[in-house]
Coordinates of C-alpha atoms in Angstrom, one line a residue:
X1 CA 106.9 -109.0 123.3
X2 CA 110.7 -107.3 124.6
X3 CA 111.4 -107.3 120.3
X4 CA 109.6 -106.1 116.9
X5 CA 108.8 -109.4 115.5
X6 CA 111.9 -109.9 112.4
X7 CA 112.2 -112.3 109.4
X8 CA 113.6 -115.6 110.5
X9 CA 115.4 -116.9 108.0
X10 CA 116.6 -120.3 108.0
X11 CA 112.3 -120.9 107.8
X12 CA 110.2 -119.2 104.5
X13 CA 106.8 -116.9 106.3
X14 CA 107.7 -117.3 109.2
X15 CA 108.8 -115.1 112.6
X16 CA 110.7 -114.6 115.5
X17 CA 110.4 -112.9 118.5
X18 CA 111.6 -112.5 122.5
X19 CA 108.8 -112.7 125.3
X20 CA 109.4 -112.3 128.9
X21 CA 106.5 -114.4 130.9
X22 CA 105.4 -114.0 134.0
X23 CA 103.8 -116.0 136.7
X24 CA 103.3 -116.7 140.2
X25 CA 106.6 -117.1 140.6
X26 CA 109.1 -113.9 141.3
X27 CA 111.1 -114.4 138.4
X28 CA 110.1 -113.7 134.9
X29 CA 110.8 -115.7 132.2
X30 CA 112.4 -114.5 128.6
X31 CA 111.5 -117.4 125.5
X32 CA 112.6 -117.7 122.0
X33 CA 109.3 -117.5 119.7
X34 CA 109.2 -118.5 116.5
X35 CA 105.7 -118.5 114.3
X36 CA 103.8 -118.1 111.3
X37 CA 101.6 -115.2 110.4
X38 CA 98.6 -117.2 109.5
X39 CA 97.8 -120.3 107.8
X40 CA 96.3 -121.3 105.5
X41 CA 93.7 -124.1 106.1
X42 CA 90.9 -126.6 104.6
X43 CA 87.0 -125.7 106.2
X44 CA 85.6 -128.7 105.9
X45 CA 82.2 -129.0 103.8
X46 CA 78.8 -128.0 106.6
X47 CA 75.4 -129.6 106.4
X48 CA 72.6 -127.5 107.4
X49 CA 68.5 -128.7 108.0
X50 CA 68.3 -132.0 107.5
X51 CA 70.9 -132.6 104.5
X52 CA 68.3 -130.0 101.9
X53 CA 71.4 -127.3 102.4
X54 CA 75.0 -127.4 102.1
X55 CA 78.1 -125.4 102.1
X56 CA 81.1 -126.7 99.7
X57 CA 84.4 -126.8 102.0
X58 CA 86.8 -123.3 101.7
X59 CA 90.2 -122.9 101.7
X60 CA 90.7 -120.3 104.8
X61 CA 93.4 -118.1 106.2
X62 CA 93.8 -117.6 110.2
X63 CA 95.5 -114.9 111.5
X64 CA 97.6 -114.8 114.3
X65 CA 97.4 -112.2 116.4
X66 CA 99.7 -114.0 119.0
X67 CA 96.2 -114.2 121.8
X68 CA 97.0 -117.8 122.5
X69 CA 100.0 -119.1 123.6
X70 CA 100.5 -122.9 123.8
X71 CA 104.1 -124.3 125.4
X72 CA 104.9 -128.6 126.1
X73 CA 107.5 -128.9 128.3
X74 CA 109.8 -131.5 128.4
X75 CA 107.7 -133.7 130.0
X76 CA 104.9 -133.4 127.8
X77 CA 103.2 -131.1 130.8
X78 CA 100.8 -129.3 128.1
X79 CA 100.0 -124.9 129.6
X80 CA 97.4 -122.5 127.0
X81 CA 97.5 -118.9 128.3
X82 CA 95.7 -116.5 127.0
X83 CA 97.3 -113.1 126.4
X84 CA 93.6 -110.4 127.1
X85 CA 96.4 -107.1 126.1
X86 CA 99.7 -105.5 125.8
X87 CA 100.5 -102.7 127.2
X88 CA 104.4 -101.4 126.5
X89 CA 107.4 -100.0 129.0

């Protein structure tokens, strides 16, 4: 990340940050990135021991730690990236 995250005024609960992406090519890519810090999802019901034990579905909050990225280009080609560590520059 090149900039600190700031609240995005046009979408509630979203944040904006600038990223610098490096590839095998010598030219870095500056990318604007809009994201949510957390997302609420419904965890489905789980059944164990051949139906004798049930864990009901529940709402779970998933935190975005900015370590997993999925980019899709205009041709629909996907690229998934994992960030192992951040460095201050």
